[in-house]
Amino acid sequence: MIILAIETSCDETAAAVVKTQKSVIKPLSSVVSSQIPLHRKTRGVVPEVAARAHIRKINAVVKKALTDARIGLKSIDYLAVTNGPGLITSLLIGTEYVKALSLAINKKIIPTNHMSGHLYSAFLQNPQLKLPSINLIVSGGHTYIVLLASKNKIKIIGQTIDDAAGEAFDKVARMLELPYPGGPEISKAALHGKRDYDFPRPMQYTKDYNFSFAGLKTAVLYKIRDEKLKMSDPQVVADLAFSFQNAAVDVLVAKTIRAAKQYKAKSITLSGGVAANKKLRKDLGDAAKKEKLKLYVPDFKLCTDNALMIANAAAIKLQGGFKPVNYTKVKVNPGLEI
Ligand SMILES: Nc1ncnc2c1ncn2[C@@H]1O[C@H](COP(=O)(O)OP(=O)(O)OP(=O)(O)O)[C@@H](O)[C@H]1O
Ligand SMILES: [Mg+2]
């Protein structure tokens, strides 16, 4: 089976092709056209600007994905597309494009959840990782701990009650006057941090597996205000980034490990844009090792948005018995839960 997947849920226009043979999912191509330079001016994504950029780029991105995979449209068995969650105007470009393509080549569609794309990206290079697994998904708009008892049985056991982890990184980066996107800038600045302000670790010891990052973000704001800290001093920026990152990572690691113990997980996965954070990868890996568990993390380029993760999730959905649908049945849902 050959699946062509398209992802336009936020600010990356992406297309990828995978080939499936029984349980093996083989990537044939993955093309991502990022809009980061476009959104740098506004230090965040303006939905209308993102949607217009998707329109301009989608055709070329799909053509390149097909060329890189050395296939033509005739070889495709199914189309896959992200139908939520995400920005409605961005989602509509990808879904309407795929619907038109479906009609033109007479192939059915696998509507795919963006967050399941992130989740299963950790399985791409390790499809046989042992279940049950506890999976931490940390991205720009979401923070989930999910339990996978079997490959297609996703159960949310914890999530953020306010800001997502990536959102907190981005908002703190703004306070530190760092460029967009903030997450990678915080981790770069944190490398030079010397002083730890010991910010709060919200909800670290609550019995549930939920997170809260709003208070931590406010603690950074108050520290800047109360100590009249100036962002013109690179050491101040480095110390604040270092202290914020330490607090955020501590909470994420502590809750994930506790969930893994409670649910007797045989492995742990980490995915989503914030999974690109080196400190989180290291600390969670070390903590997992102490519990004799292995942590699986996707390659860096698979952490942030891409269509290979969507093709992979669609293939897993198909393997789980999902019946691809007619284009009339594809509906966009910006608020879709995993
Ligand atoms: N090295 C890093 N450290 C911390 N955060 C990072 C790093 N690299 C990327 N991020 C963050 O990851 C987020 C982007 O991830 P992703 O592309 O998965 O989010 P999204 O698709 O916008 O949101 P969602 O997947 O929830 O719909 C941004 O918040 C970004 O700052
Ligand atoms: Mg994402």
mmCIF file of C-alpha atoms and ligand atoms in Angstrom:
data_model
loop_
_atom_site.group_PDB
_atom_site.id
_atom_site.type_symbol
_atom_site.label_atom_id
_atom_site.label_comp_id
_atom_site.label_asym_id
_atom_site.label_seq_id
_atom_site.Cartn_x
_atom_site.Cartn_y
_atom_site.Cartn_z
ATOM 1 C CA MET A 1 0.000 0.000 0.000
ATOM 2 C CA ILE A 2 1.215 3.497 -0.793
ATOM 3 C CA ILE A 3 -0.098 6.439 1.228
ATOM 4 C CA LEU A 4 0.375 10.107 0.329
ATOM 5 C CA ALA A 5 -0.159 12.317 3.398
ATOM 6 C CA ILE A 6 -0.611 16.060 3.667
ATOM 7 C CA GLU A 7 -0.217 18.197 6.787
ATOM 8 C CA THR A 8 -1.185 21.886 7.019
ATOM 9 C CA SER A 9 -2.552 22.202 10.551
ATOM 10 C CA CYS A 10 -0.480 25.228 11.561
ATOM 11 C CA ASP A 11 2.488 26.854 9.844
ATOM 12 C CA GLU A 12 4.290 24.052 8.007
ATOM 13 C CA THR A 13 3.152 22.904 4.585
ATOM 14 C CA ALA A 14 4.147 19.243 4.409
ATOM 15 C CA ALA A 15 3.666 16.132 2.292
ATOM 16 C CA ALA A 16 5.087 12.628 2.638
ATOM 17 C CA VAL A 17 4.796 9.191 1.094
ATOM 18 C CA VAL A 18 5.026 5.854 2.915
ATOM 19 C CA LYS A 19 4.844 2.298 1.696
ATOM 20 C CA THR A 20 3.309 -0.314 3.986
ATOM 21 C CA GLN A 21 3.916 -4.036 3.839
ATOM 22 C CA LYS A 22 2.024 -5.916 6.531
ATOM 23 C CA SER A 23 3.196 -4.247 9.772
ATOM 24 C CA VAL A 24 6.211 -2.500 8.202
ATOM 25 C CA ILE A 25 5.851 1.202 7.399
ATOM 26 C CA LYS A 26 8.623 2.431 5.118
ATOM 27 C CA PRO A 27 9.108 6.183 4.545
ATOM 28 C CA LEU A 28 9.632 7.016 0.853
ATOM 29 C CA SER A 29 9.723 10.805 1.122
ATOM 30 C CA SER A 30 9.060 13.711 3.457
ATOM 31 C CA VAL A 31 8.933 17.368 2.414
ATOM 32 C CA VAL A 32 8.382 20.237 4.865
ATOM 33 C CA SER A 33 8.115 23.867 3.848
ATOM 34 C CA SER A 34 8.317 25.940 6.999
ATOM 35 C CA GLN A 35 6.767 29.388 7.369
ATOM 36 C CA ILE A 36 9.008 30.379 10.290
ATOM 37 C CA PRO A 37 10.667 33.332 8.460
ATOM 38 C CA LEU A 38 7.204 34.623 7.497
ATOM 39 C CA HIS A 39 5.925 34.615 11.101
ATOM 40 C CA ARG A 40 9.107 35.998 12.647
ATOM 41 C CA LYS A 41 7.963 39.560 11.950
ATOM 42 C CA THR A 42 4.837 39.099 14.077
ATOM 43 C CA ARG A 43 6.600 36.801 16.598
ATOM 44 C CA GLY A 44 3.789 34.296 16.185
ATOM 45 C CA VAL A 45 1.495 32.717 13.616
ATOM 46 C CA VAL A 46 -1.162 34.961 12.052
ATOM 47 C CA PRO A 47 -3.760 32.405 10.843
ATOM 48 C CA GLU A 48 -4.731 34.260 7.658
ATOM 49 C CA VAL A 49 -1.074 34.714 6.679
ATOM 50 C CA ALA A 50 -0.391 31.009 7.351
ATOM 51 C CA ALA A 51 -3.370 29.878 5.242
ATOM 52 C CA ARG A 52 -2.320 32.039 2.287
ATOM 53 C CA ALA A 53 1.217 30.649 2.461
ATOM 54 C CA HIS A 54 -0.182 27.075 2.454
ATOM 55 C CA ILE A 55 -2.113 27.878 -0.734
ATOM 56 C CA ARG A 56 1.030 29.182 -2.413
ATOM 57 C CA LYS A 57 3.175 26.207 -1.439
ATOM 58 C CA ILE A 58 1.003 23.093 -1.297
ATOM 59 C CA ASN A 59 1.200 22.056 -4.940
ATOM 60 C CA ALA A 60 4.985 22.273 -5.125
ATOM 61 C CA VAL A 61 5.382 20.451 -1.791
ATOM 62 C CA VAL A 62 3.163 17.556 -2.922
ATOM 63 C CA LYS A 63 4.930 17.334 -6.294
ATOM 64 C CA LYS A 64 8.316 17.182 -4.572
ATOM 65 C CA ALA A 65 7.117 14.467 -2.174
ATOM 66 C CA LEU A 66 6.022 12.376 -5.169
ATOM 67 C CA THR A 67 9.247 13.044 -7.091
ATOM 68 C CA ASP A 68 11.420 12.209 -4.057
ATOM 69 C CA ALA A 69 9.459 8.977 -3.583
ATOM 70 C CA ARG A 70 9.895 8.257 -7.321
ATOM 71 C CA ILE A 71 6.200 7.608 -7.816
ATOM 72 C CA GLY A 72 3.353 9.141 -9.769
ATOM 73 C CA LEU A 73 -0.206 9.821 -8.617
ATOM 74 C CA LYS A 74 -1.292 6.520 -10.192
ATOM 75 C CA SER A 75 0.721 4.513 -7.643
ATOM 76 C CA ILE A 76 -1.137 5.956 -4.650
ATOM 77 C CA ASP A 77 -3.563 3.653 -2.830
ATOM 78 C CA TYR A 78 -4.799 6.071 -0.165
ATOM 79 C CA LEU A 79 -4.588 9.750 0.700
ATOM 80 C CA ALA A 80 -4.181 10.894 4.299
ATOM 81 C CA VAL A 81 -4.711 14.362 5.686
ATOM 82 C CA THR A 82 -4.625 16.103 9.052
ATOM 83 C CA ASN A 83 -8.220 17.098 9.839
ATOM 84 C CA GLY A 84 -7.550 18.470 13.346
ATOM 85 C CA PRO A 85 -6.589 19.815 15.788
ATOM 86 C CA GLY A 86 -5.097 23.037 14.456
ATOM 87 C CA LEU A 87 -5.940 26.414 12.964
ATOM 88 C CA ILE A 88 -9.166 26.115 11.012
ATOM 89 C CA THR A 89 -7.974 28.205 8.059
ATOM 90 C CA SER A 90 -4.753 26.183 7.799
ATOM 91 C CA LEU A 91 -6.532 22.829 8.165
ATOM 92 C CA LEU A 92 -8.997 23.758 5.431
ATOM 93 C CA ILE A 93 -6.253 24.232 2.831
ATOM 94 C CA GLY A 94 -4.876 20.714 3.316
ATOM 95 C CA THR A 95 -8.237 18.989 3.610
ATOM 96 C CA GLU A 96 -9.812 20.740 0.612
ATOM 97 C CA TYR A 97 -6.682 20.014 -1.452
ATOM 98 C CA VAL A 98 -6.834 16.325 -0.530
ATOM 99 C CA LYS A 99 -10.576 16.150 -1.214
ATOM 100 C CA ALA A 100 -10.036 17.570 -4.709
ATOM 101 C CA LEU A 101 -7.175 15.141 -5.307
ATOM 102 C CA SER A 102 -9.311 12.266 -4.044
ATOM 103 C CA LEU A 103 -12.002 13.140 -6.566
ATOM 104 C CA ALA A 104 -9.460 13.511 -9.367
ATOM 105 C CA ILE A 105 -7.633 10.204 -8.807
ATOM 106 C CA ASN A 106 -10.552 8.313 -7.293
ATOM 107 C CA LYS A 107 -8.784 7.264 -4.089
ATOM 108 C CA LYS A 108 -10.184 7.237 -0.582
ATOM 109 C CA ILE A 109 -8.984 9.297 2.361
ATOM 110 C CA ILE A 110 -7.737 8.504 5.871
ATOM 111 C CA PRO A 111 -8.511 11.635 7.974
ATOM 112 C CA THR A 112 -5.770 11.723 10.592
ATOM 113 C CA ASN A 113 -5.460 13.353 14.005
ATOM 114 C CA HIS A 114 -2.415 15.646 14.187
ATOM 115 C CA MET A 115 -1.711 14.623 17.786
ATOM 116 C CA SER A 116 -1.786 10.926 16.936
ATOM 117 C CA GLY A 117 0.778 11.884 14.294
ATOM 118 C CA HIS A 118 3.050 13.254 17.023
ATOM 119 C CA LEU A 119 2.373 10.270 19.297
ATOM 120 C CA TYR A 120 3.219 7.587 16.732
ATOM 121 C CA SER A 121 6.248 9.486 15.390
ATOM 122 C CA ALA A 122 8.156 7.835 18.246
ATOM 123 C CA PHE A 123 7.217 4.447 16.737
ATOM 124 C CA LEU A 124 8.541 5.187 13.226
ATOM 125 C CA GLN A 125 12.068 3.995 13.934
ATOM 126 C CA ASN A 126 10.953 1.608 16.699
ATOM 127 C CA PRO A 127 7.689 0.014 15.527
ATOM 128 C CA GLN A 128 8.096 -2.944 17.870
ATOM 129 C CA LEU A 129 8.559 -0.987 21.086
ATOM 130 C CA LYS A 130 6.978 -2.806 23.990
ATOM 131 C CA LEU A 131 3.448 -1.952 25.146
ATOM 132 C CA PRO A 132 1.859 -0.771 27.347
ATOM 133 C CA SER A 133 3.703 2.497 26.875
ATOM 134 C CA ILE A 134 3.382 5.821 28.627
ATOM 135 C CA ASN A 135 3.681 8.605 26.101
ATOM 136 C CA LEU A 136 4.456 12.249 26.786
ATOM 137 C CA ILE A 137 3.335 14.502 23.934
ATOM 138 C CA VAL A 138 4.535 18.095 24.280
ATOM 139 C CA SER A 139 3.860 20.516 21.461
ATOM 140 C CA GLY A 140 2.943 24.108 20.714
ATOM 141 C CA GLY A 141 -0.737 23.655 21.487
ATOM 142 C CA HIS A 142 -0.970 20.492 23.588
ATOM 143 C CA THR A 143 0.517 18.620 26.539
ATOM 144 C CA TYR A 144 -0.679 15.062 27.033
ATOM 145 C CA ILE A 145 0.326 11.954 28.882
ATOM 146 C CA VAL A 146 -1.388 9.059 27.131
ATOM 147 C CA LEU A 147 -1.432 5.362 27.810
ATOM 148 C CA LEU A 148 -1.172 2.942 24.909
ATOM 149 C CA ALA A 149 -2.350 -0.472 26.056
ATOM 150 C CA SER A 150 -2.278 -1.613 22.447
ATOM 151 C CA LYS A 151 -1.207 0.284 19.319
ATOM 152 C CA ASN A 152 -4.636 1.715 18.476
ATOM 153 C CA LYS A 153 -5.988 2.150 22.003
ATOM 154 C CA ILE A 154 -5.157 5.683 23.087
ATOM 155 C CA LYS A 155 -6.211 6.754 26.587
ATOM 156 C CA ILE A 156 -5.536 10.262 27.883
ATOM 157 C CA ILE A 157 -4.420 10.080 31.490
ATOM 158 C CA GLY A 158 -3.189 13.650 31.890
ATOM 159 C CA GLN A 159 -3.116 16.977 30.112
ATOM 160 C CA THR A 160 -2.466 20.654 30.715
ATOM 161 C CA ILE A 161 -5.138 22.645 32.493
ATOM 162 C CA ASP A 162 -3.907 25.933 30.966
ATOM 163 C CA ASP A 163 -0.925 26.623 28.670
ATOM 164 C CA ALA A 164 0.696 23.884 26.616
ATOM 165 C CA ALA A 165 4.389 23.217 27.299
ATOM 166 C CA GLY A 166 5.468 24.673 23.936
ATOM 167 C CA GLU A 167 3.199 27.673 24.423
ATOM 168 C CA ALA A 168 4.887 28.362 27.785
ATOM 169 C CA PHE A 169 8.350 28.146 26.159
ATOM 170 C CA ASP A 170 7.200 30.538 23.421
ATOM 171 C CA LYS A 171 5.600 33.030 25.829
ATOM 172 C CA VAL A 172 8.580 33.075 28.191
ATOM 173 C CA ALA A 173 10.844 33.578 25.154
ATOM 174 C CA ARG A 174 8.806 36.683 24.322
ATOM 175 C CA MET A 175 9.368 38.011 27.864
ATOM 176 C CA LEU A 176 13.092 37.420 27.341
ATOM 177 C CA GLU A 177 12.892 39.279 24.010
ATOM 178 C CA LEU A 178 14.103 36.219 22.117
ATOM 179 C CA PRO A 179 13.072 35.681 18.472
ATOM 180 C CA TYR A 180 10.243 33.400 17.272
ATOM 181 C CA PRO A 181 9.922 30.447 17.646
ATOM 182 C CA GLY A 182 10.855 30.714 21.286
ATOM 183 C CA GLY A 183 11.344 27.080 22.343
ATOM 184 C CA PRO A 184 14.654 26.466 20.564
ATOM 185 C CA GLU A 185 15.884 29.951 21.581
ATOM 186 C CA ILE A 186 15.200 29.238 25.274
ATOM 187 C CA SER A 187 17.159 25.995 25.096
ATOM 188 C CA LYS A 188 20.067 27.742 23.331
ATOM 189 C CA ALA A 189 20.151 30.597 25.885
ATOM 190 C CA ALA A 190 19.837 28.120 28.793
ATOM 191 C CA LEU A 191 23.171 26.554 27.837
ATOM 192 C CA HIS A 192 24.887 29.672 29.250
ATOM 193 C CA GLY A 193 22.778 29.839 32.435
ATOM 194 C CA LYS A 194 24.706 30.005 35.730
ATOM 195 C CA ARG A 195 22.134 31.038 38.318
ATOM 196 C CA ASP A 196 18.988 29.007 39.016
ATOM 197 C CA TYR A 197 16.118 31.170 40.300
ATOM 198 C CA ASP A 198 14.369 28.045 41.566
ATOM 199 C CA PHE A 199 11.002 28.775 39.961
ATOM 200 C CA PRO A 200 7.940 26.802 41.158
ATOM 201 C CA ARG A 201 7.223 23.332 39.734
ATOM 202 C CA PRO A 202 3.417 23.637 39.430
ATOM 203 C CA MET A 203 1.387 20.504 40.170
ATOM 204 C CA GLN A 204 4.517 18.334 40.403
ATOM 205 C CA TYR A 205 3.182 16.499 43.441
ATOM 206 C CA THR A 206 -0.559 16.391 42.682
ATOM 207 C CA LYS A 207 -1.882 12.856 42.419
ATOM 208 C CA ASP A 208 -3.242 13.320 38.907
ATOM 209 C CA TYR A 209 -1.183 13.496 35.726
ATOM 210 C CA ASN A 210 -2.254 16.987 34.708
ATOM 211 C CA PHE A 211 0.051 19.934 34.157
ATOM 212 C CA SER A 212 -0.137 23.696 34.630
ATOM 213 C CA PHE A 213 2.370 26.077 33.089
ATOM 214 C CA ALA A 214 0.584 29.430 33.512
ATOM 215 C CA GLY A 215 1.878 29.949 37.086
ATOM 216 C CA LEU A 216 5.442 29.168 36.086
ATOM 217 C CA LYS A 217 5.193 31.667 33.253
ATOM 218 C CA THR A 218 3.865 34.305 35.677
ATOM 219 C CA ALA A 219 6.682 33.533 38.137
ATOM 220 C CA VAL A 220 9.182 34.444 35.392
ATOM 221 C CA LEU A 221 7.260 37.665 34.676
ATOM 222 C CA TYR A 222 7.212 38.680 38.365
ATOM 223 C CA LYS A 223 10.925 37.897 38.765
ATOM 224 C CA ILE A 224 11.720 40.232 35.841
ATOM 225 C CA ARG A 225 9.440 42.929 37.273
ATOM 226 C CA ASP A 226 10.478 42.651 40.938
ATOM 227 C CA GLU A 227 14.219 42.497 40.319
ATOM 228 C CA LYS A 228 13.998 45.027 37.467
ATOM 229 C CA LEU A 229 15.935 42.608 35.236
ATOM 230 C CA LYS A 230 17.103 43.941 31.894
ATOM 231 C CA MET A 231 17.012 41.753 28.799
ATOM 232 C CA SER A 232 19.902 43.744 27.320
ATOM 233 C CA ASP A 233 22.162 41.642 29.583
ATOM 234 C CA PRO A 234 22.695 38.220 27.898
ATOM 235 C CA GLN A 235 23.575 36.607 31.252
ATOM 236 C CA VAL A 236 20.205 37.648 32.714
ATOM 237 C CA VAL A 237 18.444 36.115 29.698
ATOM 238 C CA ALA A 238 20.534 32.942 29.986
ATOM 239 C CA ASP A 239 19.823 32.596 33.730
ATOM 240 C CA LEU A 240 16.066 33.107 33.280
ATOM 241 C CA ALA A 241 15.927 30.650 30.347
ATOM 242 C CA PHE A 242 17.973 28.109 32.334
ATOM 243 C CA SER A 243 15.761 28.438 35.431
ATOM 244 C CA PHE A 244 12.497 28.265 33.473
ATOM 245 C CA GLN A 245 13.645 25.243 31.461
ATOM 246 C CA ASN A 246 14.789 23.427 34.629
ATOM 247 C CA ALA A 247 11.375 23.913 36.244
ATOM 248 C CA ALA A 248 9.341 22.925 33.156
ATOM 249 C CA VAL A 249 11.457 19.839 32.453
ATOM 250 C CA ASP A 250 11.386 18.701 36.112
ATOM 251 C CA VAL A 251 7.567 18.656 36.137
ATOM 252 C CA LEU A 252 7.294 16.888 32.777
ATOM 253 C CA VAL A 253 9.807 14.216 33.789
ATOM 254 C CA ALA A 254 8.413 13.636 37.298
ATOM 255 C CA LYS A 255 4.835 13.116 36.126
ATOM 256 C CA THR A 256 5.746 10.939 33.163
ATOM 257 C CA ILE A 257 7.870 8.623 35.286
ATOM 258 C CA ARG A 258 5.190 8.378 37.975
ATOM 259 C CA ALA A 259 2.598 7.500 35.306
ATOM 260 C CA ALA A 260 4.934 4.879 33.824
ATOM 261 C CA LYS A 261 5.297 3.274 37.256
ATOM 262 C CA GLN A 262 1.602 3.347 38.068
ATOM 263 C CA TYR A 263 0.533 1.891 34.717
ATOM 264 C CA LYS A 264 3.388 -0.630 34.677
ATOM 265 C CA ALA A 265 4.591 0.669 31.332
ATOM 266 C CA LYS A 266 7.189 -1.334 29.451
ATOM 267 C CA SER A 267 8.420 1.719 27.540
ATOM 268 C CA ILE A 268 8.124 5.497 27.448
ATOM 269 C CA THR A 269 7.887 7.720 24.385
ATOM 270 C CA LEU A 270 8.400 11.454 24.007
ATOM 271 C CA SER A 271 7.065 13.403 21.014
ATOM 272 C CA GLY A 272 5.879 16.814 19.748
ATOM 273 C CA GLY A 273 7.900 19.978 19.097
ATOM 274 C CA VAL A 274 9.163 20.315 22.684
ATOM 275 C CA ALA A 275 10.610 16.790 22.374
ATOM 276 C CA ALA A 276 13.376 18.535 20.401
ATOM 277 C CA ASN A 277 14.518 20.010 23.723
ATOM 278 C CA LYS A 278 17.841 18.372 24.590
ATOM 279 C CA LYS A 279 17.480 18.748 28.358
ATOM 280 C CA LEU A 280 14.048 17.112 28.316
ATOM 281 C CA ARG A 281 15.361 14.252 26.152
ATOM 282 C CA LYS A 282 18.326 13.710 28.473
ATOM 283 C CA ASP A 283 16.539 14.064 31.815
ATOM 284 C CA LEU A 284 13.609 11.864 30.792
ATOM 285 C CA GLY A 285 16.005 9.292 29.312
ATOM 286 C CA ASP A 286 18.066 9.224 32.535
ATOM 287 C CA ALA A 287 14.976 8.987 34.750
ATOM 288 C CA ALA A 288 13.546 6.178 32.598
ATOM 289 C CA LYS A 289 16.830 4.286 32.819
ATOM 290 C CA LYS A 290 16.684 4.424 36.631
ATOM 291 C CA GLU A 291 13.325 2.639 36.389
ATOM 292 C CA LYS A 292 14.843 0.141 33.918
ATOM 293 C CA LEU A 293 12.670 1.537 31.153
ATOM 294 C CA LYS A 294 13.700 2.637 27.685
ATOM 295 C CA LEU A 295 12.774 6.032 26.306
ATOM 296 C CA TYR A 296 11.960 6.299 22.598
ATOM 297 C CA VAL A 297 12.226 9.736 20.978
ATOM 298 C CA PRO A 298 11.870 10.568 17.270
ATOM 299 C CA ASP A 299 14.699 12.175 15.299
ATOM 300 C CA PHE A 300 14.780 15.964 15.732
ATOM 301 C CA LYS A 301 13.204 16.637 12.328
ATOM 302 C CA LEU A 302 10.262 14.395 13.221
ATOM 303 C CA CYS A 303 9.489 16.269 16.464
ATOM 304 C CA THR A 304 8.071 19.441 14.931
ATOM 305 C CA ASP A 305 5.265 19.293 12.354
ATOM 306 C CA ASN A 306 5.790 17.108 9.299
ATOM 307 C CA ALA A 307 3.675 14.891 7.062
ATOM 308 C CA LEU A 308 5.696 11.714 7.574
ATOM 309 C CA MET A 309 4.207 11.429 11.055
ATOM 310 C CA ILE A 310 0.750 11.832 9.511
ATOM 311 C CA ALA A 311 1.404 9.150 6.868
ATOM 312 C CA ASN A 312 2.713 6.877 9.631
ATOM 313 C CA ALA A 313 -0.305 7.490 11.904
ATOM 314 C CA ALA A 314 -2.661 6.932 8.946
ATOM 315 C CA ALA A 315 -0.923 3.617 8.180
ATOM 316 C CA ILE A 316 -1.271 2.559 11.838
ATOM 317 C CA LYS A 317 -4.969 3.540 11.720
ATOM 318 C CA LEU A 318 -5.368 1.415 8.582
ATOM 319 C CA GLN A 319 -3.586 -1.516 10.217
ATOM 320 C CA GLY A 320 -5.983 -1.137 13.157
ATOM 321 C CA GLY A 321 -8.943 -1.782 10.831
ATOM 322 C CA PHE A 322 -9.985 1.758 9.825
ATOM 323 C CA LYS A 323 -11.894 1.932 6.534
ATOM 324 C CA PRO A 324 -10.787 4.904 4.384
ATOM 325 C CA VAL A 325 -13.623 7.273 3.531
ATOM 326 C CA ASN A 326 -15.098 9.070 0.561
ATOM 327 C CA TYR A 327 -14.071 12.745 0.240
ATOM 328 C CA THR A 328 -17.571 13.887 1.251
ATOM 329 C CA LYS A 329 -16.986 12.399 4.720
ATOM 330 C CA VAL A 330 -13.852 14.393 5.570
ATOM 331 C CA LYS A 331 -14.658 17.083 8.135
ATOM 332 C CA VAL A 332 -12.258 19.547 9.719
ATOM 333 C CA ASN A 333 -12.282 19.717 13.529
ATOM 334 C CA PRO A 334 -9.913 22.390 14.960
ATOM 335 C CA GLY A 335 -10.578 21.267 18.558
ATOM 336 C CA LEU A 336 -10.139 17.528 18.013
ATOM 337 C CA GLU A 337 -8.753 15.699 21.078
ATOM 338 C CA ILE A 338 -6.235 12.952 20.562
HETATM 339 N N1 LIG B 1 14.350 22.816 21.496
HETATM 340 C C1 LIG B 1 13.138 23.133 21.911
HETATM 341 N N2 LIG B 1 12.867 23.333 23.212
HETATM 342 C C2 LIG B 1 11.633 23.662 23.643
HETATM 343 N N3 LIG B 1 10.593 23.825 22.826
HETATM 344 C C3 LIG B 1 10.789 23.639 21.517
HETATM 345 C C4 LIG B 1 12.057 23.282 20.974
HETATM 346 N N4 LIG B 1 11.925 23.161 19.628
HETATM 347 C C5 LIG B 1 10.627 23.445 19.343
HETATM 348 N N5 LIG B 1 9.947 23.728 20.469
HETATM 349 C C6 LIG B 1 8.553 24.152 20.592
HETATM 350 O O1 LIG B 1 7.725 23.217 19.952
HETATM 351 C C7 LIG B 1 6.529 23.884 19.527
HETATM 352 C C8 LIG B 1 6.223 23.520 18.099
HETATM 353 O O2 LIG B 1 5.876 22.167 18.103
HETATM 354 P P1 LIG B 1 4.760 21.626 17.108
HETATM 355 O O3 LIG B 1 5.181 22.018 15.735
HETATM 356 O O4 LIG B 1 4.538 20.228 17.389
HETATM 357 O O5 LIG B 1 3.536 22.493 17.624
HETATM 358 P P2 LIG B 1 2.191 22.824 16.885
HETATM 359 O O6 LIG B 1 2.011 21.862 15.767
HETATM 360 O O7 LIG B 1 2.178 24.268 16.614
HETATM 361 O O8 LIG B 1 1.145 22.492 18.020
HETATM 362 P P3 LIG B 1 0.240 21.159 18.145
HETATM 363 O O9 LIG B 1 1.071 20.012 17.675
HETATM 364 O O10 LIG B 1 -0.093 21.101 19.587
HETATM 365 O O11 LIG B 1 -0.950 21.410 17.279
HETATM 366 C C9 LIG B 1 6.755 25.370 19.700
HETATM 367 O O12 LIG B 1 6.084 25.785 20.866
HETATM 368 C C10 LIG B 1 8.273 25.448 19.869
HETATM 369 O O13 LIG B 1 8.693 26.549 20.620
HETATM 370 MG MG MG B 2 2.303 19.818 16.028
#
